[in-house]
Every structure is written in structure tokens, then in C-alpha cells.
Tab-separated table of C-alpha atoms and ligand atoms in Angstrom:
chain	number	residue	atom	x	y	z
A	230	MET	CA	48.477	36.157	22.096
A	231	ASP	CA	46.967	39.279	20.567
A	232	SER	CA	43.354	39.541	19.515
A	233	ILE	CA	41.423	41.943	17.320
A	234	LEU	CA	38.248	43.708	18.436
A	235	VAL	CA	35.862	44.660	15.605
A	236	THR	CA	32.610	46.576	16.069
A	237	GLY	CA	30.035	46.686	13.282
A	238	ASN	CA	30.005	50.276	12.102
A	239	GLY	CA	27.946	50.505	8.904
A	240	PRO	CA	29.146	51.212	5.343
A	241	LEU	CA	32.848	51.594	4.578
A	242	ASN	CA	34.232	54.232	2.234
A	243	GLY	CA	37.705	55.251	1.103
A	244	GLN	CA	40.899	53.703	-0.281
A	245	ILE	CA	42.940	50.641	0.704
A	246	PRO	CA	46.497	50.155	-0.671
A	247	ILE	CA	47.234	46.558	-1.728
A	248	ALA	CA	50.698	45.153	-0.935
A	249	GLY	CA	53.011	42.850	-2.879
A	250	ALA	CA	51.938	39.205	-3.045
A	251	LYS	CA	52.968	36.957	-0.138
A	252	ASN	CA	52.786	33.872	-2.349
A	253	ALA	CA	54.912	35.485	-5.047
A	254	CYS	CA	57.507	36.723	-2.560
A	255	LEU	CA	57.771	33.273	-0.951
A	256	THR	CA	58.876	31.751	-4.250
A	257	LEU	CA	60.928	34.737	-5.440
A	258	MET	CA	63.093	34.713	-2.303
A	259	PRO	CA	64.375	31.105	-2.743
A	260	ALA	CA	65.238	32.020	-6.370
A	261	THR	CA	68.274	33.847	-4.933
A	262	LEU	CA	69.770	30.393	-4.294
A	263	LEU	CA	70.039	29.853	-8.057
A	264	SER	CA	72.709	32.521	-8.514
A	265	GLU	CA	75.819	33.723	-6.709
A	266	GLU	CA	74.926	37.302	-7.674
A	267	PRO	CA	72.563	39.543	-5.649
A	268	LEU	CA	68.789	39.393	-6.136
A	269	THR	CA	66.762	42.368	-4.877
A	270	LEU	CA	62.973	42.386	-4.503
A	271	THR	CA	60.934	45.593	-4.284
A	272	ASN	CA	57.262	46.029	-3.247
A	273	ALA	CA	57.754	43.174	-0.782
A	274	PRO	CA	54.963	42.725	1.820
A	275	ARG	CA	55.750	43.144	5.549
A	276	LEU	CA	54.556	39.768	6.881
A	277	SER	CA	55.679	37.162	9.394
A	278	ASP	CA	55.910	34.534	6.624
A	279	ILE	CA	58.515	36.722	4.897
A	280	LYS	CA	60.485	36.865	8.166
A	281	THR	CA	60.299	33.047	8.345
A	282	MET	CA	61.625	32.683	4.790
A	283	THR	CA	64.365	35.221	5.642
A	284	ALA	CA	65.412	33.112	8.640
A	285	LEU	CA	65.453	29.965	6.498
A	286	LEU	CA	67.655	31.512	3.792
A	287	GLN	CA	69.974	32.922	6.453
A	288	SER	CA	70.215	29.435	8.042
A	289	LEU	CA	71.592	28.256	4.674
A	290	GLY	CA	74.213	31.017	4.784
A	291	ALA	CA	72.530	33.493	2.443
A	292	GLU	CA	72.701	37.206	3.218
A	293	VAL	CA	69.184	38.640	3.419
A	294	SER	CA	68.469	42.208	4.509
A	295	ALA	CA	65.159	44.014	4.738
A	296	LEU	CA	65.486	47.659	3.673
A	297	GLN	CA	63.000	50.559	3.546
A	298	ASP	CA	60.847	49.184	6.372
A	299	GLY	CA	60.806	45.735	4.761
A	300	GLN	CA	59.545	46.817	1.347
A	301	VAL	CA	62.915	45.993	-0.225
A	302	ILE	CA	64.606	42.626	0.332
A	303	ALA	CA	68.270	42.497	-0.725
A	304	MET	CA	69.685	38.964	-0.959
A	305	SER	CA	72.934	37.261	-1.884
A	306	SER	CA	73.682	33.537	-1.735
A	307	HIS	CA	77.271	33.809	-2.924
A	308	ASP	CA	78.648	31.877	0.051
A	309	LEU	CA	76.139	29.281	1.211
A	310	THR	CA	77.174	27.195	4.202
A	311	SER	CA	74.402	24.591	4.245
A	312	GLN	CA	71.934	22.840	1.987
A	313	THR	CA	69.680	21.629	4.790
A	314	ALA	CA	66.275	23.160	5.561
A	315	ASP	CA	65.512	22.189	9.151
A	316	TYR	CA	62.182	20.835	10.402
A	317	ASP	CA	61.831	23.550	13.060
A	318	ILE	CA	61.559	26.192	10.299
A	319	VAL	CA	59.802	24.135	7.597
A	320	ARG	CA	57.043	22.971	9.966
A	321	LYS	CA	56.117	26.624	10.588
A	322	MET	CA	55.727	27.405	6.928
A	323	ARG	CA	55.202	24.919	4.111
A	324	ALA	CA	56.587	27.330	1.513
A	325	SER	CA	60.028	26.602	3.004
A	326	ASN	CA	59.939	23.564	0.704
A	327	LEU	CA	60.589	25.950	-2.200
A	328	VAL	CA	64.331	25.877	-1.460
A	329	LEU	CA	64.445	22.247	-2.659
A	330	GLY	CA	64.514	22.884	-6.418
A	331	PRO	CA	67.011	25.792	-6.320
A	332	LEU	CA	69.453	24.004	-3.957
A	333	LEU	CA	69.327	20.857	-6.085
A	334	ALA	CA	69.904	22.819	-9.290
A	335	ARG	CA	72.828	24.891	-8.019
A	336	PHE	CA	74.592	22.461	-5.653
A	337	GLY	CA	73.376	19.028	-6.798
A	338	GLN	CA	72.131	18.258	-3.300
A	339	ALA	CA	69.531	19.326	-0.759
A	340	VAL	CA	68.079	18.029	2.503
A	341	VAL	CA	64.627	19.481	3.139
A	342	SER	CA	62.290	18.505	5.956
A	343	LEU	CA	58.830	17.388	4.931
A	344	PRO	CA	56.536	20.204	6.104
A	345	GLY	CA	54.133	17.878	7.890
A	346	GLY	CA	50.418	18.562	7.802
A	347	CYS	CA	48.833	21.870	8.629
A	348	ALA	CA	45.380	23.017	9.667
A	349	ILE	CA	43.940	22.876	6.151
A	350	GLY	CA	45.285	19.518	5.032
A	351	ALA	CA	47.991	16.857	4.783
A	352	ARG	CA	49.805	18.779	2.029
A	353	PRO	CA	52.232	16.078	0.834
A	354	MET	CA	55.109	16.723	-1.577
A	355	ASP	CA	54.742	13.786	-3.968
A	356	LEU	CA	54.193	16.063	-6.981
A	357	HIS	CA	57.392	18.000	-6.177
A	358	VAL	CA	59.380	14.748	-5.853
A	359	GLU	CA	57.991	13.233	-9.083
A	360	GLY	CA	58.882	16.343	-11.061
A	361	LEU	CA	62.420	16.641	-9.710
A	362	GLU	CA	63.027	12.905	-10.217
A	363	ALA	CA	61.939	13.401	-13.856
A	364	LEU	CA	64.857	15.853	-14.087
A	365	GLY	CA	67.202	13.119	-12.858
A	366	ALA	CA	67.249	13.817	-9.125
A	367	GLU	CA	67.530	10.889	-6.691
A	368	ILE	CA	65.293	11.625	-3.716
A	369	GLU	CA	64.691	9.465	-0.648
A	370	LEU	CA	62.727	10.104	2.526
A	371	LYS	CA	64.708	9.516	5.732
A	372	ASP	CA	63.757	10.604	9.275
A	373	GLY	CA	61.142	13.013	7.931
A	374	TYR	CA	63.592	14.687	5.572
A	375	LEU	CA	63.784	14.512	1.784
A	376	HIS	CA	67.396	13.745	0.868
A	377	ALA	CA	67.859	14.845	-2.735
A	378	LYS	CA	70.914	14.635	-4.929
A	379	ALA	CA	71.833	15.067	-8.568
A	380	PRO	CA	75.573	14.322	-8.672
A	381	GLY	CA	75.937	14.822	-12.430
A	382	GLY	CA	73.545	17.783	-12.441
A	383	LEU	CA	69.882	17.825	-13.520
A	384	LYS	CA	68.822	16.989	-17.072
A	385	GLY	CA	65.902	18.523	-18.949
A	386	ALA	CA	62.873	16.274	-19.471
A	387	VAL	CA	59.227	16.257	-20.557
A	388	HIS	CA	57.047	15.847	-17.423
A	389	GLU	CA	53.288	15.973	-16.933
A	390	MET	CA	52.070	16.700	-13.382
A	391	ARG	CA	49.099	14.683	-12.094
A	392	PHE	CA	47.690	17.874	-10.549
A	393	ALA	CA	48.482	21.520	-11.293
A	394	SER	CA	50.276	22.093	-7.977
A	395	VAL	CA	51.483	25.675	-7.457
A	396	GLY	CA	54.483	24.809	-5.296
A	397	ALA	CA	55.538	21.820	-7.367
A	398	THR	CA	55.412	23.966	-10.521
A	399	GLU	CA	57.620	26.565	-8.825
A	400	ASN	CA	60.163	24.002	-7.563
A	401	ILE	CA	60.382	22.228	-10.930
A	402	VAL	CA	60.648	25.435	-12.981
A	403	MET	CA	63.375	26.846	-10.730
A	404	ALA	CA	65.314	23.563	-10.879
A	405	ALA	CA	64.964	23.313	-14.661
A	406	THR	CA	66.564	26.740	-15.240
A	407	LEU	CA	70.011	25.215	-14.569
A	408	ALA	CA	69.354	21.693	-15.924
A	409	LYS	CA	71.191	20.487	-19.037
A	410	GLY	CA	68.809	20.642	-22.007
A	411	THR	CA	65.127	21.426	-22.384
A	412	THR	CA	62.330	20.786	-19.903
A	413	VAL	CA	58.654	20.788	-20.894
A	414	LEU	CA	56.366	20.906	-17.850
A	415	LYS	CA	52.777	19.897	-18.654
A	416	ASN	CA	49.664	20.534	-16.544
A	417	ALA	CA	51.669	23.320	-14.897
A	418	ALA	CA	49.881	25.686	-12.506
A	419	ARG	CA	48.896	29.007	-14.115
A	420	GLU	CA	48.737	31.304	-11.053
A	421	PRO	CA	49.928	34.942	-11.434
A	422	GLU	CA	52.588	34.232	-8.800
A	423	ILE	CA	54.146	31.710	-11.203
A	424	VAL	CA	54.092	34.261	-14.025
A	425	ASP	CA	55.814	36.701	-11.634
A	426	LEU	CA	58.468	34.100	-10.720
A	427	VAL	CA	59.187	33.392	-14.405
A	428	GLU	CA	59.494	37.115	-15.170
A	429	CYS	CA	62.072	37.384	-12.382
A	430	LEU	CA	63.978	34.268	-13.517
A	431	ARG	CA	64.045	35.671	-17.068
A	432	LYS	CA	65.628	38.889	-15.708
A	433	MET	CA	68.250	36.579	-14.117
A	434	GLY	CA	69.013	35.083	-17.552
A	435	ALA	CA	66.706	32.045	-17.564
A	436	GLN	CA	65.217	30.925	-20.889
A	437	ILE	CA	61.538	30.191	-20.203
A	438	SER	CA	58.288	30.423	-22.201
A	439	GLY	CA	54.626	29.482	-21.665
A	440	GLU	CA	54.195	30.858	-18.132
A	441	GLY	CA	50.509	31.411	-17.320
A	442	THR	CA	49.546	28.485	-19.568
A	443	SER	CA	49.463	24.774	-18.700
A	444	THR	CA	52.714	24.081	-20.591
A	445	ILE	CA	55.946	25.795	-19.538
A	446	GLU	CA	59.174	25.229	-21.521
A	447	ILE	CA	62.576	25.877	-19.968
A	448	GLN	CA	65.959	25.766	-21.780
A	449	GLY	CA	68.618	25.120	-19.135
A	450	VAL	CA	71.526	27.600	-18.934
A	451	ASP	CA	74.921	27.294	-17.225
A	452	ARG	CA	74.388	30.043	-14.676
A	453	LEU	CA	71.990	32.830	-13.701
A	454	HIS	CA	73.009	36.397	-12.856
A	455	GLY	CA	71.599	38.880	-10.373
A	456	ALA	CA	68.478	41.036	-10.882
A	457	THR	CA	66.057	43.451	-9.293
A	458	HIS	CA	62.366	42.555	-9.442
A	459	GLN	CA	59.134	44.173	-8.254
A	460	VAL	CA	56.777	41.722	-6.522
A	461	VAL	CA	53.358	41.482	-8.208
A	462	THR	CA	50.265	42.809	-6.376
A	463	ASP	CA	48.688	40.358	-3.915
A	464	ARG	CA	45.474	39.129	-5.547
A	465	ILE	CA	44.322	37.431	-2.338
A	466	GLU	CA	44.727	40.551	-0.211
A	467	LEU	CA	43.016	42.422	-3.071
A	468	GLY	CA	40.053	40.034	-3.134
A	469	THR	CA	39.801	40.082	0.634
A	470	TYR	CA	39.510	43.877	0.840
A	471	MET	CA	37.153	43.985	-2.171
A	472	LEU	CA	34.737	42.189	0.137
A	473	THR	CA	34.689	45.013	2.717
A	474	PRO	CA	32.174	47.233	0.850
A	475	ALA	CA	30.414	44.100	-0.384
A	476	ILE	CA	29.668	42.892	3.151
A	477	CYS	CA	29.243	46.313	4.850
A	478	GLY	CA	27.928	48.492	2.038
A	479	GLY	CA	29.725	51.616	0.810
A	480	GLU	CA	32.398	52.187	-1.818
A	481	VAL	CA	36.110	51.325	-1.541
A	482	GLU	CA	38.957	51.814	-4.037
A	483	LEU	CA	41.693	49.162	-3.889
A	484	LEU	CA	44.939	50.880	-4.911
A	485	GLY	CA	47.125	48.734	-7.167
A	486	GLY	CA	44.330	46.257	-7.906
A	487	ARG	CA	44.082	44.809	-11.418
A	488	MET	CA	41.006	43.058	-12.878
A	489	SER	CA	43.189	40.380	-14.520
A	490	LEU	CA	44.351	39.162	-11.090
A	491	VAL	CA	40.820	38.461	-9.803
A	492	SER	CA	38.620	37.929	-12.880
A	493	SER	CA	36.806	34.782	-11.686
A	494	PHE	CA	36.293	36.356	-8.249
A	495	VAL	CA	34.866	39.541	-9.829
A	496	GLU	CA	32.413	37.429	-11.846
A	497	LYS	CA	31.028	36.042	-8.577
A	498	LEU	CA	30.885	39.445	-6.881
A	499	GLU	CA	28.973	40.924	-9.822
A	500	ALA	CA	26.567	37.962	-9.851
A	501	ALA	CA	25.964	38.699	-6.161
A	502	GLY	CA	25.001	42.284	-6.989
A	503	VAL	CA	28.267	44.064	-6.172
A	504	SER	CA	29.660	46.532	-8.725
A	505	VAL	CA	33.374	46.429	-9.648
A	506	SER	CA	35.032	48.970	-11.946
A	507	GLU	CA	38.594	49.813	-12.996
A	508	THR	CA	40.042	53.221	-12.086
A	509	GLU	CA	43.449	54.556	-13.025
A	510	LYS	CA	44.624	53.758	-9.488
A	511	GLY	CA	43.135	50.282	-9.193
A	512	LEU	CA	39.668	48.756	-8.672
A	513	LYS	CA	36.574	50.415	-7.205
A	514	VAL	CA	34.009	48.181	-5.469
A	515	ALA	CA	30.576	49.351	-4.363
A	516	ARG	CA	27.391	47.940	-2.913
A	517	LYS	CA	24.845	50.652	-2.811
A	518	ASN	CA	21.816	49.168	-1.119
A	519	GLY	CA	20.119	45.962	-0.088
A	520	ARG	CA	21.644	42.619	0.626
A	521	VAL	CA	23.868	40.732	-1.819
A	522	ARG	CA	22.433	37.735	-3.609
A	523	ALA	CA	23.565	34.164	-2.829
A	524	VAL	CA	25.918	32.679	-5.449
A	525	GLY	CA	27.570	29.235	-5.725
A	526	VAL	CA	31.377	28.847	-5.561
A	527	VAL	CA	33.688	26.002	-6.614
A	528	THR	CA	37.393	26.462	-5.870
A	529	GLU	CA	39.775	25.479	-8.692
A	530	PRO	CA	43.335	26.121	-9.829
A	531	PHE	CA	43.835	29.523	-11.514
A	532	PRO	CA	42.028	30.948	-13.463
A	533	GLY	CA	39.193	29.329	-11.479
A	534	PHE	CA	37.873	30.708	-8.160
A	535	PRO	CA	40.849	30.838	-5.735
A	536	THR	CA	40.729	28.533	-2.717
A	537	ASP	CA	42.458	31.339	-0.753
A	538	LEU	CA	39.305	33.471	-1.130
A	539	GLN	CA	36.809	30.732	-0.210
A	540	ALA	CA	36.649	31.537	3.512
A	541	GLN	CA	36.224	35.258	2.814
A	542	MET	CA	33.469	34.612	0.246
A	543	MET	CA	31.692	32.382	2.765
A	544	ALA	CA	31.547	35.321	5.187
A	545	LEU	CA	29.799	37.380	2.508
A	546	MET	CA	27.382	34.563	1.680
A	547	CYS	CA	26.423	34.364	5.386
A	548	THR	CA	24.722	37.756	4.914
A	549	ALA	CA	23.330	37.099	1.397
A	550	GLU	CA	19.699	36.744	0.352
A	551	GLY	CA	19.188	33.037	-0.403
A	552	THR	CA	21.237	29.867	-0.100
A	553	SER	CA	24.701	29.351	-1.591
A	554	VAL	CA	26.786	26.202	-1.937
A	555	LEU	CA	30.562	26.492	-1.638
A	556	GLU	CA	32.618	23.530	-2.855
A	557	GLU	CA	36.268	23.345	-1.710
A	558	ARG	CA	38.119	21.184	-4.249
A	559	ILE	CA	41.749	22.087	-3.492
A	560	PHE	CA	42.208	21.303	0.212
A	561	GLU	CA	40.587	18.566	2.249
A	562	ASN	CA	39.866	20.566	5.393
A	563	ARG	CA	39.345	24.233	4.644
A	564	PHE	CA	36.017	24.981	6.355
A	565	MET	CA	37.273	25.585	9.903
A	566	HIS	CA	35.909	29.135	9.753
A	567	ALA	CA	32.367	27.693	9.427
A	568	PRO	CA	31.793	26.803	13.117
A	569	GLU	CA	33.233	30.187	14.133
A	570	LEU	CA	30.883	32.020	11.741
A	571	THR	CA	28.025	29.934	13.138
A	572	ARG	CA	28.796	31.416	16.560
A	573	MET	CA	27.923	34.772	14.982
A	574	GLY	CA	24.510	33.500	13.890
A	575	ALA	CA	25.465	32.222	10.443
A	576	GLN	CA	23.562	29.212	9.086
A	577	ILE	CA	26.093	26.830	7.549
A	578	GLU	CA	25.975	23.088	6.984
A	579	VAL	CA	29.237	21.373	6.103
A	580	HIS	CA	29.314	17.927	4.504
A	581	GLY	CA	32.808	16.880	3.415
A	582	GLY	CA	34.062	19.375	0.852
A	583	THR	CA	30.732	21.183	0.520
A	584	ALA	CA	29.326	23.972	2.686
A	585	THR	CA	25.689	25.108	2.280
A	586	VAL	CA	25.141	28.647	3.555
A	587	THR	CA	21.686	30.149	4.122
A	588	GLY	CA	22.106	33.902	4.429
A	589	VAL	CA	20.751	35.765	7.457
A	590	GLU	CA	19.601	39.400	7.789
A	591	GLN	CA	22.089	40.249	10.485
A	592	LEU	CA	25.135	38.545	11.993
A	593	LYS	CA	25.730	39.098	15.706
A	594	GLY	CA	29.152	39.918	17.157
A	595	ALA	CA	30.762	37.182	19.303
A	596	PRO	CA	34.172	36.006	20.552
A	597	VAL	CA	35.626	33.748	17.809
A	598	MET	CA	38.951	32.008	17.160
A	599	ALA	CA	41.171	32.175	14.096
A	600	THR	CA	42.253	28.718	12.938
A	601	ASP	CA	44.286	29.478	9.824
A	602	LEU	CA	45.359	32.463	7.778
A	603	ARG	CA	42.372	32.928	5.490
A	604	ALA	CA	39.820	31.806	8.093
A	605	SER	CA	41.083	34.568	10.401
A	606	VAL	CA	40.324	37.305	7.910
A	607	SER	CA	36.889	35.869	7.074
A	608	LEU	CA	36.008	36.353	10.764
A	609	ILE	CA	37.180	39.968	10.591
A	610	LEU	CA	34.947	40.533	7.548
A	611	ALA	CA	31.966	39.007	9.365
A	612	GLY	CA	32.729	41.170	12.409
A	613	LEU	CA	32.744	44.325	10.263
A	614	ALA	CA	29.157	43.569	9.193
A	615	ALA	CA	27.896	42.119	12.488
A	616	GLU	CA	25.834	43.941	15.083
A	617	GLY	CA	27.947	44.551	18.201
A	618	GLU	CA	31.471	43.459	19.078
A	619	THR	CA	33.483	40.557	17.684
A	620	THR	CA	36.783	39.542	19.243
A	621	VAL	CA	39.005	37.414	16.986
A	622	SER	CA	41.678	35.569	18.974
A	623	ARG	CA	44.954	33.947	17.766
A	624	VAL	CA	45.569	36.717	15.255
A	625	TYR	CA	49.114	35.501	14.707
A	626	HIS	CA	47.486	33.627	11.828
A	627	LEU	CA	46.470	36.994	10.368
A	628	ASP	CA	49.994	38.422	10.642
A	629	ARG	CA	51.239	35.708	8.284
A	630	GLY	CA	49.400	37.123	5.303
A	631	TYR	CA	47.970	40.589	5.978
A	632	GLU	CA	50.113	43.626	6.728
A	633	HIS	CA	48.703	46.528	8.752
A	634	VAL	CA	45.130	45.141	8.802
A	635	VAL	CA	43.887	47.515	11.514
A	636	ARG	CA	45.377	50.596	9.832
A	637	LYS	CA	44.013	49.640	6.393
A	638	LEU	CA	40.493	48.989	7.685
A	639	GLU	CA	40.453	52.058	9.970
A	640	GLY	CA	41.293	54.000	6.816
A	641	VAL	CA	37.870	53.201	5.346
A	642	GLY	CA	35.936	53.848	8.560
A	643	ALA	CA	35.985	50.483	10.324
A	644	LYS	CA	35.827	50.372	14.107
A	645	ILE	CA	38.700	47.981	14.821
A	646	GLU	CA	41.585	47.734	17.246
A	647	ARG	CA	44.310	45.252	18.190
A	648	ILE	CA	44.300	44.120	21.801
A	649	LYS	CA	47.727	43.156	23.131
A	650	GLY	CA	47.671	39.661	24.619
A	651	GLU	CA	49.827	38.313	27.461
B	48	EPZ	C1	50.058	27.457	-2.699
B	48	EPZ	O1	50.238	26.369	-1.802
B	48	EPZ	C2	49.755	28.662	-1.837
B	48	EPZ	N1	50.886	28.926	-0.952
B	48	EPZ	C3	48.496	28.402	-1.009
B	48	EPZ	O2	48.211	29.595	-0.272
B	48	EPZ	C4	47.344	28.138	-1.973
B	48	EPZ	O3	46.180	27.848	-1.221
B	48	EPZ	C5	47.701	26.945	-2.869
B	48	EPZ	O4	48.939	27.226	-3.566
B	48	EPZ	C6	46.628	26.652	-3.906
B	48	EPZ	O5	46.410	27.782	-4.699
B	48	EPZ	C7	51.990	29.529	-1.458
B	48	EPZ	O6	52.058	29.858	-2.626
B	48	EPZ	C8	53.104	29.788	-0.497
B	48	EPZ	P1	49.413	23.229	-4.129
B	48	EPZ	P2	50.811	24.950	-2.351
B	48	EPZ	O7	50.695	22.514	-4.220
B	48	EPZ	O8	51.823	25.205	-3.397
B	48	EPZ	C9	47.964	18.885	-2.978
B	48	EPZ	C10	47.694	30.880	1.598
B	48	EPZ	O9	46.652	30.957	2.257
B	48	EPZ	N2	49.365	18.516	-3.249
B	48	EPZ	O10	48.818	23.863	-5.352
B	48	EPZ	O11	51.172	24.133	-1.180
B	48	EPZ	C11	47.852	19.714	-1.714
B	48	EPZ	O12	47.764	18.872	-0.590
B	48	EPZ	C12	48.220	29.531	1.169
B	48	EPZ	O13	48.369	31.867	1.199
B	48	EPZ	C13	49.696	17.161	-3.313
B	48	EPZ	O14	48.856	16.285	-3.140
B	48	EPZ	O15	49.489	24.367	-3.017
B	48	EPZ	C14	46.586	20.500	-1.938
B	48	EPZ	O16	45.480	19.710	-1.579
B	48	EPZ	C15	47.398	28.381	1.728
B	48	EPZ	N3	50.991	16.816	-3.541
B	48	EPZ	C16	46.590	20.746	-3.448
B	48	EPZ	O17	47.480	19.772	-4.003
B	48	EPZ	C17	51.974	17.755	-3.735
B	48	EPZ	O18	53.140	17.376	-3.973
B	48	EPZ	C18	47.059	22.119	-3.836
B	48	EPZ	O19	48.365	22.243	-3.408
B	48	EPZ	C19	51.611	19.106	-3.684
B	48	EPZ	C20	50.305	19.474	-3.447
């Protein structure tokens, strides 16, 4: 397994290009199943999760080709051969469950493995099942697979979700596009990736309104046609790289960044003493001198502070002046980066869903282990600011969500290299 060697190297300066959003692409790709006409995505990120979704769609019989070095994904699901998403793919990536709604809507049946737990939590699918059953689907769990059918097709309904689940919102909205009648989805998730999905579905002929609010209304149509859609900028990659000048000092411009994608995150950065400004190419982030100030963080559904930036923000707070409390309210086990940061001299106390971080003057480089996607990049951030060398092992986690990390960070002056493993 490869590892990444980072050596603290002082302030960072320059530009970092931000890629298309992994979590938008992972719901846009299954949308191809809703139509027999081609769907093409541009500005797609080059990530292992995208390769996993490609393999899943191909296992269903869809044609999926990566063009222009993976930045364009051309898909067609005219001749599907299967409606079964196998455990061996789904267990690797939970987002595989996003084929459930589209398969059910187009073919009236789907067999999708339950993803099983992952490092950050149990991650059940009850909210997905409740929403699809509200549209008339019959779903039963057998041998670890959800067997779903809607022989007479799905019917529009009014449904309120118990929690604003991102994935459940995406599955229900995609299914409702081909249901008979109107669907009103209440307490829907409001993430930008959902807005991006709806904009793509609308290009395919779907009748949807309310995206980005808690109530989304969908008028079912008989069929959807093909489209070409540009994947929205990745707000989590954006937020992650905004932290590089914050934690190391210096000034970095994030190309393609938009304030509206990270407004609650920017509020916290500014409260910590980091300056953020819009340029015509994106966002400029600078920390001129002195340490950042400790700030409290509570993770919430969008537009609240994103859980996917909690680990990265913790790395910054490890170097802040004062004590900060980070509360993780979305996942039950998302502090696995804490013990690794402690190995670098951080002072963190975790009690249940709350981590109390007392900032230190200087982190010290150390060998650390990545445990999940966002934890891995928080260790890289800490290593950039630490004195000496940090080796982050198991960087396959990193490859799931961050393209060309070494090249992007070298571009702003970081001392970082990838060490080939056996
Ligand atoms: C999406 O996961 C993202 N993944 C996650 O990003 C992100 O952390 C999460 O939304 C929250 O923003 C993709 O978009 C591919 P949820 P998802 O359904 O849809 C519980 C990353 O790092 N829940 O909003 O799975 C669940 O256990 C990844 O890029 C149920 O209880 O998130 C969790 O505690 C990590 N029942 C909470 O809700 C359900 O049926 C949020 O889950 C569904 C979810």
C-alpha cells in the first residue's frame, strides 16, 4: 500500500484548481439508468470512487466510457442486462445504493445489496426504503439484499423524511421523476450536490422544483431523454484546500471555488482569523501572521457546517490559540483521526460525539495511519504544518476523494511525495 511523506515547509502560496464534486458525480452517474438515451458528464473528477461506480453501472449492462483523461464520462443504459447491484461492489462504496431508485423507476424492479457498515458508522438505508415505499414500492430484505419491486410502476406521493438524508433524497427524487403523478418530498436534504442532480434531471426532461430547499416537488413524466451536464465544483475538496494557508500561513487561490458552496465553513474560518475573499477565478484564502483562534464547530445538514470538513477543521484547531469543541452530529463514529493527530502532539479529548481540542504551538511529524477518506486528508494538513516528517499510510482512502493531491500541494510549495508501497 502506498504512503505519503509530508515535511513541514512553512507558508504555502499559489493556486490550486478544484475538481468536479465526487458526491455530485456519484449521484449523477446512476441517473443514466433513468433513460435509454446517452447521458454525458463533463468536469468529472478522476477518483477511485468514480471507477467503482463505473464498474457497477457496467455490471448492470450500461456502457460507460471515460474520455479526456477521465474528465468526461459518456454513458448509455439503452440495453441493461441486470438490475442487481452485487455486495462485492456495494460494500466498497455505499453510494452504489444510488442505483436503487433509478432501477425501480425505469424497470419496476431492483436488487441492491445493503452496503453494510463502514468506518464512520452503521449507515443503514431505512430512510431510502421508507421513501420508496411511499411511492408504492414493495421492498423486502433477504440475504443482505434489498429486493424492490413496483410491478404497476411507482405513484407520486407526499412523503416527509425523518432526517434530511442526502442519499435518500437523491434516490427518492430520481425515482419520482418517472412515477405517475406528483411527489412532494418534505425535510429533503439541501446539499449543492442535490441541486446539481436536479439541474441535470431537468435537462433530461424531468419536472422538478424546490431543489435546495427542504421541500422538493416532482411531477412524474413518461420518459427522460439524454443530456450533457457539467459536474458542480467539489465544495469538500474546496474547503479542504482552503485550510492549507490557514494551517501553514501564506496565501492560496482556489480556482473554481464559490463562496455559496462553503458559506458556513467560511464563517468559521473568518472567526478563526483567516481571511477569505472572492476573485474572478475563485476564492483567495490568506493567513498573514500569528496562530488562528480556536472556534467551536457543530456538524449539520447543509447549509450547516459540513460533516465532511470536520476532520480537516480539527487539524486546524490542533494548532489554534485556545480550546475548541467540535460536535459531530451526522455520523456516530467520525473522530478516528483524533488518535492519529494525538500522535503528532495534538491535545484532543473525545467523549462520544464531542471532541475538545486544546491548540498547541507546534505539531510534530510522526508516522500516522489513514482510517477513512476525510481523516486521511486531515493528517496531510497536520503534516504540512508539523515540524519534521509525517508519513501517512493507507492512502488508498485518499484516492477515493482527492485527485492529484501531491501535484496540487506541490504547486503551492508543499514538500510532499508519494511513496510506492509493496
Ligand atoms: C452523503 O452520504 C455523502 N456521500 C457523505 O460523504 C456525507 O458525509 C453525507 O452525505 C452527509 O453529508 C455521498 O454523497 C456519496 P446521509 P449519505 O444519508 O447519503 C443516517 C464523503 O466523505 N442515515 O445524509 O450516506 C446515516 O447513518 C462521504 O464524501 C440513516 O440513518 O449520508 C448518517 O448517520 C462520507 N438512514 C446520517 O443519516 C438512512 O436511510 C447521514 O446520512 C440514511 C442515512
